[in-house]
Amino acid sequence: MKKVLLFCLLATVIFVTLPFGEAEASRKEKEIANVAHRGASGYAPENTIAAFDLAVAMGADYIEIDVQRSKDGKLVILHDTTVDRTTDGTGKVGDLDFKELRQLDAGSWKGEEFAGEKIPSFDEVLDRYKGKIGILIELKAPELYPGIEKQMTKALKKRKMDKPKREEVIVQSFNFESMKLANKLLPRMPIGVLTSSPNDVSDEALKAFRKYADYFNPSIGLVNEELVKKVRKNKMKIQSWTVRTPEAAQFLKEMKVDGIITDYPDYVY
Ligand code: G3P
Ligand code: CA
């Protein structure tokens, strides 16, 4: 318990003092990006500011965030399409207004020291982490939220984050049609496709993805040397998920993937 509190304190201090661009520079030099899955979610409640700040403090290269939409049209950060598992509320994300979502406690389920953590808005995350750490944006179940790609585009353009120079922002989804659209709306944005299906690793499938995607991001169970070679042959990069043990991190390092998406950023170094 004390260790977690110490981590959080450290996270806040480092977050406030980290000079702009330092995270950028260190990322460039690394071969494998360290991506904090839903933030440093092994140690702090997933998809909250506590988890994202901790990822910064731990030296991750990216935070991965899941973007959905409230009933009244505000983009919010939450993994499940209901609030039941990670908050003290119930119901579908898309059936609740932003005000109702913000009243929920998104921290206590992980530990009483996180009581009062809120569901962040997409705007808040972009403003807080721009220039501090890379952001891997996942559009979660975009089929539930028509027009979410345009809405995301608007938020990124407003902050001049739509043309990342060093891939400091990446957009990904399991929904391939959504990513085709995102590629049209954001032609300079690196786009990723997510999958855990063996059907998606064929040469034909990879050829189809490369028309609009820059990253092929499979679950760890699909990764082997042959797949990594095939992805590179198709001029894409590969980031894999979800690492929850040091052994899994070691395996992906040996596979020489471009990014490791992990709940525990400290397992990657
Ligand atoms: O970034 C990869 C990973 O987040 C995909 O799975 O279910 O954790 O969103 P999930
Ligand atoms: Ca995700």
CSV table of N, CA and C in Angstrom, one decimal, residues 32 225 228 247-257 260:
chain,number,residue,atom,x,y,z
A,32,ILE,N,12.2,-0.2,-28.7
A,32,ILE,CA,10.9,-0.8,-28.4
A,32,ILE,C,10.1,0.2,-27.6
A,225,GLU,N,8.1,-15.1,-34.8
A,225,GLU,CA,9.1,-14.4,-35.7
A,225,GLU,C,8.5,-14.2,-37.1
A,228,VAL,N,6.2,-11.2,-37.3
A,228,VAL,CA,6.9,-9.9,-37.2
A,228,VAL,C,7.5,-9.6,-38.6
A,247,GLU,N,7.9,-12.4,-18.0
A,247,GLU,CA,8.2,-13.4,-19.1
A,247,GLU,C,7.6,-13.0,-20.4
A,248,ALA,N,6.4,-12.5,-20.3
A,248,ALA,CA,5.7,-12.0,-21.6
A,248,ALA,C,6.5,-10.9,-22.2
A,249,ALA,N,6.9,-10.0,-21.3
A,249,ALA,CA,7.7,-8.8,-21.8
A,249,ALA,C,9.0,-9.3,-22.5
A,250,GLN,N,9.6,-10.3,-21.9
A,250,GLN,CA,10.9,-10.8,-22.4
A,250,GLN,C,10.6,-11.5,-23.8
A,251,PHE,N,9.5,-12.2,-23.9
A,251,PHE,CA,9.2,-12.8,-25.1
A,251,PHE,C,9.0,-11.8,-26.3
A,252,LEU,N,8.3,-10.7,-26.0
A,252,LEU,CA,8.1,-9.7,-27.0
A,252,LEU,C,9.3,-9.0,-27.4
A,253,LYS,N,10.2,-8.8,-26.4
A,253,LYS,CA,11.5,-8.2,-26.7
A,253,LYS,C,12.3,-9.1,-27.7
A,254,GLU,N,12.3,-10.4,-27.4
A,254,GLU,CA,13.0,-11.3,-28.3
A,254,GLU,C,12.4,-11.3,-29.7
A,255,MET,N,11.1,-11.1,-29.8
A,255,MET,CA,10.4,-11.1,-31.1
A,255,MET,C,10.7,-9.7,-31.8
A,256,LYS,N,11.4,-8.8,-31.1
A,256,LYS,CA,11.8,-7.5,-31.6
A,256,LYS,C,10.6,-6.7,-32.2
A,257,VAL,N,9.5,-6.7,-31.4
A,257,VAL,CA,8.3,-5.9,-31.9
A,257,VAL,C,8.7,-4.4,-31.7
A,260,ILE,N,5.6,-2.6,-26.9
A,260,ILE,CA,5.0,-3.6,-25.9
A,260,ILE,C,3.9,-2.8,-25.1
